[in-house]
Coordinates of C-alpha atoms and ligand atoms in Angstrom, one line a residue:
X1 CA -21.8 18.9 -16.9
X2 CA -18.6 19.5 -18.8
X3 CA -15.1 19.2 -17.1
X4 CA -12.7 21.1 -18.4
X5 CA -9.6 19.5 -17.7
X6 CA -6.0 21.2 -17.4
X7 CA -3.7 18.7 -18.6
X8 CA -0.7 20.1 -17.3
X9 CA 2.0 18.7 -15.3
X10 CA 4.6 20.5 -14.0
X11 CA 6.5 17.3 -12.0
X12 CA 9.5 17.2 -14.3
X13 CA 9.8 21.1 -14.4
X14 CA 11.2 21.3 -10.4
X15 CA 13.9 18.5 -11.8
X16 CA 16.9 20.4 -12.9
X17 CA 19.0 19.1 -15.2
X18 CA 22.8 19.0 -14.4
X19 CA 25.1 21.8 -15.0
X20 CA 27.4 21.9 -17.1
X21 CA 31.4 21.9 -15.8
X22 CA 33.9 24.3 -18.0
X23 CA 36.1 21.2 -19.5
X24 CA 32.8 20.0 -21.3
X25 CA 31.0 23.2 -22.4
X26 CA 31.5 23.0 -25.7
X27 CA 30.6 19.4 -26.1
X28 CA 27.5 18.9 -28.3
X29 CA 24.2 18.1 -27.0
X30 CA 23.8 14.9 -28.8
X31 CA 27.2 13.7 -27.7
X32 CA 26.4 14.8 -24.2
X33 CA 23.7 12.8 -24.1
X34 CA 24.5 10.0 -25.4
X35 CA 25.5 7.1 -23.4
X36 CA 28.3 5.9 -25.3
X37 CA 30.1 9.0 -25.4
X38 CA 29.7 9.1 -21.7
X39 CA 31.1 6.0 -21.1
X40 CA 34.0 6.7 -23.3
X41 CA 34.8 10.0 -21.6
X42 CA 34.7 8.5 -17.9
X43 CA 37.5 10.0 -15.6
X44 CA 39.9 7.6 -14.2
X45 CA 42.9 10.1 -13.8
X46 CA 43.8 12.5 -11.6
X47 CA 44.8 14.6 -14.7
X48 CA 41.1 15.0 -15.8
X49 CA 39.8 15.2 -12.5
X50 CA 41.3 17.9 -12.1
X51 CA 40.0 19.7 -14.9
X52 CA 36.7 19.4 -13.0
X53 CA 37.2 19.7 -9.1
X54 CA 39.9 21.3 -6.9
X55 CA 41.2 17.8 -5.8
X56 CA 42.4 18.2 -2.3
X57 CA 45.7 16.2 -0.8
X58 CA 43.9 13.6 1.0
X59 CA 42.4 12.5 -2.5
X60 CA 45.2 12.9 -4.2
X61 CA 47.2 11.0 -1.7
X62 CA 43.9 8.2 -1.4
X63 CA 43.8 7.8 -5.1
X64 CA 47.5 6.4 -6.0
X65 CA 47.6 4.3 -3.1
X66 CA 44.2 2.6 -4.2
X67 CA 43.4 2.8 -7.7
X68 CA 45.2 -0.1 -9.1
X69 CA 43.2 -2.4 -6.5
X70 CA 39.8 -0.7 -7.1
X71 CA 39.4 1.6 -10.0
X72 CA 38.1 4.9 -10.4
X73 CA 36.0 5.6 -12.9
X74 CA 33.2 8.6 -12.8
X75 CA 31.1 9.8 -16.1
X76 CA 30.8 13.3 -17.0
X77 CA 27.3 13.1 -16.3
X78 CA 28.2 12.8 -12.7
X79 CA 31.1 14.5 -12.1
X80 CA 29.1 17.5 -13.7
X81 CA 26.8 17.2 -9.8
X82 CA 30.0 17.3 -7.7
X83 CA 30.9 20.2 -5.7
X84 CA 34.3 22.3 -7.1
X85 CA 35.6 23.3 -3.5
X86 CA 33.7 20.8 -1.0
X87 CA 35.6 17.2 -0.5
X88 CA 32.4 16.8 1.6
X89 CA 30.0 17.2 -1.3
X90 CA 27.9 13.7 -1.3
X91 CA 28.6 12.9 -4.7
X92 CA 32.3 13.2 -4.5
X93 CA 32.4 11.0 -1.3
X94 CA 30.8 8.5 -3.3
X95 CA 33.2 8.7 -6.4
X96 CA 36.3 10.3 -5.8
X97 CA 38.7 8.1 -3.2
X98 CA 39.5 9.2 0.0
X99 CA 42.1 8.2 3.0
X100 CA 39.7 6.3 5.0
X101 CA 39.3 3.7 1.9
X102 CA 43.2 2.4 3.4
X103 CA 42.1 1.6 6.4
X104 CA 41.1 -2.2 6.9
X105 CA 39.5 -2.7 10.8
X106 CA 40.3 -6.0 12.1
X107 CA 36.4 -7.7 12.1
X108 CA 36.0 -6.5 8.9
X109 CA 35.7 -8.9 5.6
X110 CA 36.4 -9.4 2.2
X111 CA 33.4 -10.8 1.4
X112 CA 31.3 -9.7 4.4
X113 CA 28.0 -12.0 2.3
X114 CA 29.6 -14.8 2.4
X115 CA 28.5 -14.5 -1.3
X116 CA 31.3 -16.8 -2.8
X117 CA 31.0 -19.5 0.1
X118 CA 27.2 -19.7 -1.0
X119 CA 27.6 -20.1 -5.0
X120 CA 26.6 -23.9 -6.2
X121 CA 28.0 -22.4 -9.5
X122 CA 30.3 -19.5 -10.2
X123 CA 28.2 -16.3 -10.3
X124 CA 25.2 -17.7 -8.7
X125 CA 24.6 -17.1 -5.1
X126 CA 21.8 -18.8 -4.0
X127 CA 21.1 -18.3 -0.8
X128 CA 17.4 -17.8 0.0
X129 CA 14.9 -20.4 -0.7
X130 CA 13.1 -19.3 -4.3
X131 CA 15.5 -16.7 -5.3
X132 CA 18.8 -16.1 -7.0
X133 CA 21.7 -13.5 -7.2
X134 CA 23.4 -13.4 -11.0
X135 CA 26.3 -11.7 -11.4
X136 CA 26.8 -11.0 -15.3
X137 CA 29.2 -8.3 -15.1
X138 CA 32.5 -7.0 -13.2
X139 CA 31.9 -3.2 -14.8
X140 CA 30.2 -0.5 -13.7
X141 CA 29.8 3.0 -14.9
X142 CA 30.8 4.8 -11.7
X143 CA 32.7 2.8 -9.0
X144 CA 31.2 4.0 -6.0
X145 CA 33.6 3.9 -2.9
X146 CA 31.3 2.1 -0.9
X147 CA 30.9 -0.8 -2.9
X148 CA 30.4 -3.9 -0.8
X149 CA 31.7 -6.0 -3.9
X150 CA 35.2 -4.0 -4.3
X151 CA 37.0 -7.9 -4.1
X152 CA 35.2 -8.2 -7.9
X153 CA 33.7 -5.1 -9.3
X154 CA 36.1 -3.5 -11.4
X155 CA 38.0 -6.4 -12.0
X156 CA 38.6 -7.8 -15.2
X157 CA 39.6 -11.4 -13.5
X158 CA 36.1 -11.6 -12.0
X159 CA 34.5 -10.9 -15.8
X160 CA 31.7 -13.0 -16.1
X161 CA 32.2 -14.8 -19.3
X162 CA 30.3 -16.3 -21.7
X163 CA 30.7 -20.1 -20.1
X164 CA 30.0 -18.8 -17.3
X165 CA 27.1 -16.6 -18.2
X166 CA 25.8 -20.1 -19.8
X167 CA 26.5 -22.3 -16.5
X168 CA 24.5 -19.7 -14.6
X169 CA 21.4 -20.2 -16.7
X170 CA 21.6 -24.0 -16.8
X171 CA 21.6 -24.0 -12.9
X172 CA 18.2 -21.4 -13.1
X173 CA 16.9 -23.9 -15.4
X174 CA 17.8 -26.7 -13.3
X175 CA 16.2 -25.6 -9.9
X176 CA 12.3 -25.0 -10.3
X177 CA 12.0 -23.7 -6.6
X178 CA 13.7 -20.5 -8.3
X179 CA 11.4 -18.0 -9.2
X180 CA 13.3 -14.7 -8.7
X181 CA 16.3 -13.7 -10.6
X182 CA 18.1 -10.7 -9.1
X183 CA 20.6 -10.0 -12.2
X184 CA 23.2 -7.8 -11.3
X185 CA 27.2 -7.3 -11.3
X186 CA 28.6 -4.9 -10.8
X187 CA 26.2 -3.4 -13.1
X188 CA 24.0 -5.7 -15.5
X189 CA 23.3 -2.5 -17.7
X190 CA 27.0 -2.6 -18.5
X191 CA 26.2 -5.3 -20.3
X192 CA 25.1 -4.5 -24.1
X193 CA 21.2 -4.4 -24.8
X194 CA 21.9 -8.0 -27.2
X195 CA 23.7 -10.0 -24.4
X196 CA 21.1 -8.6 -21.5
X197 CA 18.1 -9.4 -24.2
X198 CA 19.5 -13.1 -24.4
X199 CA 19.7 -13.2 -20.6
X200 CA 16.2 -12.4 -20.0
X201 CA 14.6 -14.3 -23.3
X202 CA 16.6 -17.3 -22.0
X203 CA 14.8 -16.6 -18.2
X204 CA 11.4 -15.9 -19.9
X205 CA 11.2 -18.9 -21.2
X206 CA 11.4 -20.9 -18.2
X207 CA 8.2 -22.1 -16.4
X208 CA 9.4 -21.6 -12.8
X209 CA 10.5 -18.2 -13.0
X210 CA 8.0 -15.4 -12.1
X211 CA 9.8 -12.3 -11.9
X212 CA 13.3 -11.1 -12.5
X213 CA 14.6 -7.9 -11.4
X214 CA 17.7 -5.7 -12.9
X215 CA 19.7 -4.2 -9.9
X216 CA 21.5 -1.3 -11.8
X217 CA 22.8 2.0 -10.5
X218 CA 22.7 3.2 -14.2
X219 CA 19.4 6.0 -13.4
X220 CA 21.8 7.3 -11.0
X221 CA 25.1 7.2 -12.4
X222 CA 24.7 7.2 -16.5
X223 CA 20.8 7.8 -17.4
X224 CA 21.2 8.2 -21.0
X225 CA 21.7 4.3 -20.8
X226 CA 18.0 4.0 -20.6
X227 CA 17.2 4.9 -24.2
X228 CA 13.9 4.3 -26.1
X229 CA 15.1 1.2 -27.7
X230 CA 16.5 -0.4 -24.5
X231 CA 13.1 0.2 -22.4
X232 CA 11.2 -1.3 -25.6
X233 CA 13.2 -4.5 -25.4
X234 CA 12.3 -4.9 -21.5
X235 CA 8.6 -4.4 -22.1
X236 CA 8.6 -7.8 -24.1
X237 CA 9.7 -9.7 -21.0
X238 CA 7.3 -8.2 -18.1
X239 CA 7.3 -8.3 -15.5
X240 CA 10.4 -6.7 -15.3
X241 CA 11.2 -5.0 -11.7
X242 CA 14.4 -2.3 -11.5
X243 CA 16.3 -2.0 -8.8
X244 CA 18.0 1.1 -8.5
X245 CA 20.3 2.8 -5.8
X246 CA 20.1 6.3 -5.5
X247 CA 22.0 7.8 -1.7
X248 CA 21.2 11.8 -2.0
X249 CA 18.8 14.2 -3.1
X250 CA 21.6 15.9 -5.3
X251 CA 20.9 12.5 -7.4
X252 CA 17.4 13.8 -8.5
X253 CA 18.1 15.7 -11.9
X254 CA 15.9 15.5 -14.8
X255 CA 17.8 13.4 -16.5
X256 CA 17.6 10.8 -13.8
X257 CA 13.9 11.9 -14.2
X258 CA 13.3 11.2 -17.5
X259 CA 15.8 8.1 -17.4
X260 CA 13.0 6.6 -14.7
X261 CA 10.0 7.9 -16.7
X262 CA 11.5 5.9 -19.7
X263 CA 11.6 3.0 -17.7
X264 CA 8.4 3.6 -15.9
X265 CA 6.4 4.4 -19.3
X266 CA 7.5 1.0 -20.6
X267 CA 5.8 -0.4 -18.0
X268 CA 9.0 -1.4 -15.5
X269 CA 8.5 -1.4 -11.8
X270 CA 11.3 0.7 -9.8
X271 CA 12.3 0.7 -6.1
X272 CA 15.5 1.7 -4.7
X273 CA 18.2 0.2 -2.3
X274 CA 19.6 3.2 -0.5
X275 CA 23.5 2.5 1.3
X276 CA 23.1 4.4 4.7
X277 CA 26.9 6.2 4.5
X278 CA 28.2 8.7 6.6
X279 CA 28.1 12.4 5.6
X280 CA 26.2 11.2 3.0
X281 CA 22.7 10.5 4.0
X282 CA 22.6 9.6 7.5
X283 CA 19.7 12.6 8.2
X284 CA 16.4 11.9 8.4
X285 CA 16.0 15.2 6.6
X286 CA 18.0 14.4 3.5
X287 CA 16.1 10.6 3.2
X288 CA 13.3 12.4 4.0
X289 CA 13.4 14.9 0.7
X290 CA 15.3 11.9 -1.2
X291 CA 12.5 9.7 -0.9
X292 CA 10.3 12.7 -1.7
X293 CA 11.9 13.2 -4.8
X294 CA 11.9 9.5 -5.6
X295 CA 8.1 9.4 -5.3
X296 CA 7.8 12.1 -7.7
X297 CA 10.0 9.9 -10.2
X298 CA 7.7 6.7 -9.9
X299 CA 10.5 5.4 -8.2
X300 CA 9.4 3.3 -4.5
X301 CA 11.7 3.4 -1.8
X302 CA 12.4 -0.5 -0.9
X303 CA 15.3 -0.9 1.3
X304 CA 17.6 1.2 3.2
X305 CA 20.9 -0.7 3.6
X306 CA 22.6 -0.8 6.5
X307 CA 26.6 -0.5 5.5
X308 CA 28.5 -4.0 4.9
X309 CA 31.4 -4.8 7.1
X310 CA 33.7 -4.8 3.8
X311 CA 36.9 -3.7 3.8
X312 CA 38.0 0.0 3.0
X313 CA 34.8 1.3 3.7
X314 CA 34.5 1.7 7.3
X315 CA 34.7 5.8 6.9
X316 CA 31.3 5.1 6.1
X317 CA 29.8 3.2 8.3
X318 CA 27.2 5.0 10.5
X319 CA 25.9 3.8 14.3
X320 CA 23.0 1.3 13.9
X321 CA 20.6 4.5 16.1
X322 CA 21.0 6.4 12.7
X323 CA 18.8 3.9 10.9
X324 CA 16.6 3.9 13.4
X325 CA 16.3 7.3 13.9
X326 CA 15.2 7.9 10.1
X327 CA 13.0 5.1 9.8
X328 CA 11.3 6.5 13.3
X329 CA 11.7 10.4 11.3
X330 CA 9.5 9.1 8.2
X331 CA 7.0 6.7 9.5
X332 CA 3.6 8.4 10.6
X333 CA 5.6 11.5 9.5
X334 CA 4.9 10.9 6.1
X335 CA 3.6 9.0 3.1
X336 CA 4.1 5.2 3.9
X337 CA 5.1 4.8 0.3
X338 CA 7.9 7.0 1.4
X339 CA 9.3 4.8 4.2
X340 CA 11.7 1.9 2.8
X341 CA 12.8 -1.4 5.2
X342 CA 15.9 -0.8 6.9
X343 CA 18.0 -3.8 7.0
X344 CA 21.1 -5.6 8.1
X345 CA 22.6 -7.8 5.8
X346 CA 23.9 -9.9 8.4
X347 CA 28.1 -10.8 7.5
X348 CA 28.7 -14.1 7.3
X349 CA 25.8 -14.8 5.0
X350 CA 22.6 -14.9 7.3
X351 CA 20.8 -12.4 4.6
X352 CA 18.7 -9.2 5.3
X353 CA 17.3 -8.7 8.9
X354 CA 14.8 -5.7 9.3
X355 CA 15.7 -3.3 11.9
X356 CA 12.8 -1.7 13.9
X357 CA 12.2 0.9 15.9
X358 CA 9.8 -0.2 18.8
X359 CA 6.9 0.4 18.4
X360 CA 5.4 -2.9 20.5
X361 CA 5.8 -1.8 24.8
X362 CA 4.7 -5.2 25.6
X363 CA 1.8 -7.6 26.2
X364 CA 0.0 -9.1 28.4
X365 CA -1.9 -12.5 26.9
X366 CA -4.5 -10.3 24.9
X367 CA -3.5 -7.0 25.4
X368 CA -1.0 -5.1 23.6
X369 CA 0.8 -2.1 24.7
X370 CA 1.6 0.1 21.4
X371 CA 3.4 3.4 21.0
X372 CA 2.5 5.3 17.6
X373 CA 4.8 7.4 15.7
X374 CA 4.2 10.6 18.1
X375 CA 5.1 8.5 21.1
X376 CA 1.3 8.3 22.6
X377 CA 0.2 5.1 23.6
X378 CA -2.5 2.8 22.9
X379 CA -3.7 -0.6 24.0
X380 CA -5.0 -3.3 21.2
X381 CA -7.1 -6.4 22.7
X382 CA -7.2 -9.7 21.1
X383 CA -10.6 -11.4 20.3
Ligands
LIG1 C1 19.5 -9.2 -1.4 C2 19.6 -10.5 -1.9 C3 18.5 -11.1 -2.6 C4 17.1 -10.4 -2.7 O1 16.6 -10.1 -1.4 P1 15.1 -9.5 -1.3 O2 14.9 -9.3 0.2 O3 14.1 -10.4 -1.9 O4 15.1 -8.2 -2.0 C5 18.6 -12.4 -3.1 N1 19.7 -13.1 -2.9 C6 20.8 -12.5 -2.3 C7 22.1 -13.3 -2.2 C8 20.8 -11.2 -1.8 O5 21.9 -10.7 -1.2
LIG2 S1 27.1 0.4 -9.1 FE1 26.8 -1.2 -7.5 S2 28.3 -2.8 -8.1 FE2 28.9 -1.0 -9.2 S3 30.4 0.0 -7.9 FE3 28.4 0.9 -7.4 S4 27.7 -0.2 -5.6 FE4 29.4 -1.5 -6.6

C-alpha cells in the first residue's frame, strides 16, 4: 500500500519570536539580526535602559553602586523579552541589577569552587579525574546577576590572553587522563569563530581527548551568534556537545529555536544547566513547561544547579526543599528526558553532588522498600 505522508511540522510555529520594543522599531531586519549589531548595541547605561523599561528606584539605586565592580551589559535581543512595568519579570531579574546584589552574608565566598585554588595552570581547573574546565574568555553577551564567576567575568584583568590561552593547551596536551574539555569563560562564543576554531583543531588533534563541550549562554542571550558558518565550522570537530543555560520559559522564542536547530542540524549535542533562582524558576510548573519547551528545541535538560554561595547573589538563593520538590514534580510525572540532575556544587571545591528525593524507605538484607513517584509503595527482592 501507498503512504501518503504529510510532511508538515508545526514545532517552530508555537515559538514566537520576540517583540519588538519602541527604541528599536525602525531598526532593519538584517541589522536586527545580526549578531554584531547586537553586540555593538548592548545596554550598559541607565540612559538606554530607560528607553526600554520603566526602571524602578531600587535598580536605579542597585545599578550605580555596582556597576563598576560587575558590569551590566544586556543585548537588544533580550531586553526586547523584559517586562515594561514588572521589576519581577524573570528576565529582568536576571539582567538588570537589583539591591540585594549589595548584600554580602558572612559564609558566603568569592570563589565559592574553589576554582582558582584548583588550577595547575592559570585558566585551567582541573579538578575531577579525566576532565577539565578552560576559561578562554572574561566577556559575555549578557551579564547575568547571578553569575557564580562575578570575581572574573566582566573583567578585563581576568582576559584570558593569548599566552595563556597557549599554556592552557600545553597542559591538555600534557595530561592524557584528560579526555573532556569543558571550554567556557565567561562565554567561549565571545570569542571570535577563528580563535574558537584554533582552540578546538588544537584539542582535535590530541589522542586522549574524546569529547569537548562549549558551555555558552549565547542560544539564550544572543542567538544570532549561531550563524550558518559558525555551526559548519563545529561539524568538522564532532563530537561537539553544547552546553547551554536557559532559567525560564520566557527564554523559548523562535529565535532561540532556530539558534538550537542550527546547532542541532550540524549535528551538535545540546543539554542545559538550569541556575535554580528565586522568583525566577523555583516552580515546578515553570521547570516543568521550560523543560517542555526545551524538548521541543532538541535541547536535553542535564543539570539543575543548585545556587553557589557567591557573593551578591544570595537574593537568589532558594531553600534546598525547592529542588527537591521540582525534581519530585517531574519524575514519574513526565517524560524522563524532561527531568535534569539536581545538584550541589559543594563550596569549597568538592564538585557536583546529586540531590535526591527519596525514593529508597529502607532494606532489609534482600528486600527493598521503594516509594514511586505517586507515593505507593513497593518491595524489590534481591536474587
Ligand atoms: C562542572 C564541572 C565539570 C563538568 O562536570 P560534569 O558533571 O561532567 O558535567 C568539570 N570541571 C569542573 C571544574 C566543573 O565545575
Ligand atoms: S553567561 Fe555564564 S559566565 Fe557569563 S555572566 Fe552569565 S552566568 Fe556568568
Amino acid at each position: 500500500m501507498a503512504f501518503n505522508i504529510v510532511t508538515k511540522n508545526n514545532v517552530r510555529d508555537r515559538f514566537k519570536s520576540a517583540p519588538r520594543p519602541g527604541i528599536w522599531k525602525d531598526v532593519e531586519e538584517k541589522d536586527w539580526n545580526n549578531w554584531v549589531w547586537q553586540q555593538q548595541k548592548r545596554i550598559k547605561s541607565m540612559d538606554t535602559l530607560e528607553k526600554v523599561i520603566n526602571v524602578d528606584a531600587d535598580e536605579r539605586a542597585a545599578f550605580a553602586a555596582s556597576h563598576e565592580q560587575f558590569n551590566m551589559g544586556i543585548t537588544p535581543y533580550y531586553a526586547s523579552l523584559m517586562d515594561k512595568d514588572d521589576p519581577n519579570c524573570p528576565i529582568r531579574l536576571q539582567s538588570v541589577p537589583k539591591g540585594g546584589e549589595l548584600k554580602v552574608l558572612s559564609d558566603e565566598l568569592e570563589d565559592p569552587l574553589a576554582e582558582e585554588r584548583d588550577m595547575p595552570v592559570p585558566g585551567i581547573t582541573h579538578r575531577y579525574p579525566d576532565r577539565v574546565l578552560f576559561y578562554t574568555t572574561h566577556n559575555c553577551p549578557v551579564y547575568c546577576r547571578h553569575c557564580t564567576r562575578k570575581r572574573k567575568v566582566s573583567d578585563p584583568s581576568s582576559s584570558a590572553a593569548n599566552k595563556q590561552l597557549e599554556d592552557g593547551l600545553a597542559y591538555i596536551e600534557a595530561h592524557q587522563e584528560i579526555r573532556d574539555v569543558v571550554i567556557s569563560g565567561g562565554d567561549p562564543l565571545s570569542n571570535s569563530d577563528e580563535r574558537l576554531e584554533y582552540i578546538l583543531s588544537r584539542l582535535r588533534a590530541l589522542e586522549h581527548i574524546q569529547v569537548f563541550r562549549l558551555g555558552t549562554r549565547n542560544l539564550v542571550t544572543l542567538p544570532q551568534r549561531i550563524t550558518d558558518s559558525f555551526a559548519q565550522m563545529l561539524a568538522k570537530y564532532h563530537p561537539v556537545f553544547v552546553h547551554t543555560h536557559f532559567n525560564h520559559p520566557k527564554e523559548c522564542t523562535q529565535e532561540a529555536f532556530d539558534a538550537c536547530a542550527r546547532l542541532a542540524n550540524a549535528g551538535c549535542i545540546i543539554n542545559n544547566q538550569m541556575v535554580l533562582l528565586k522568583g525566577v524558576n523555583n516552580d515546578p510548573k515553570i521547570v516543568m513547561e521550560l523543560n517542555h519547551k526545551l524538548l521541543m528545541m532538541r535541547v536535553r535538560p542535564y543539570y539543575i544547579f543548585q545556587c553557589d554561595m557567591s557573593q551578591g547573589i544570595s537574593h537568589f538563593r532558594t531553600p534546598v526543599e525547592d529542588g527537591l520538590k521540582i525534581i519530585q514534580a517531574l519524575r514519574g510525572w513526565t517524560s524522563g528526558m524532561a527531568v535534569p540532575h539536581y545538584v550541589i556544587d559543594a563550596p569549597g571545591g568538592g564538585g557536583k553532588i546529586p540531590i535526591l528525593p527519596n525514593y529508597v524507605l529502607g532494606h532489609e538484607g534482600k528486600k527493598w522498600k521503594l516509594r514511586n513517584y505517586k507515593g505507593l509503595e513497593f518491595e524489590y527482592n534481591e536474587p
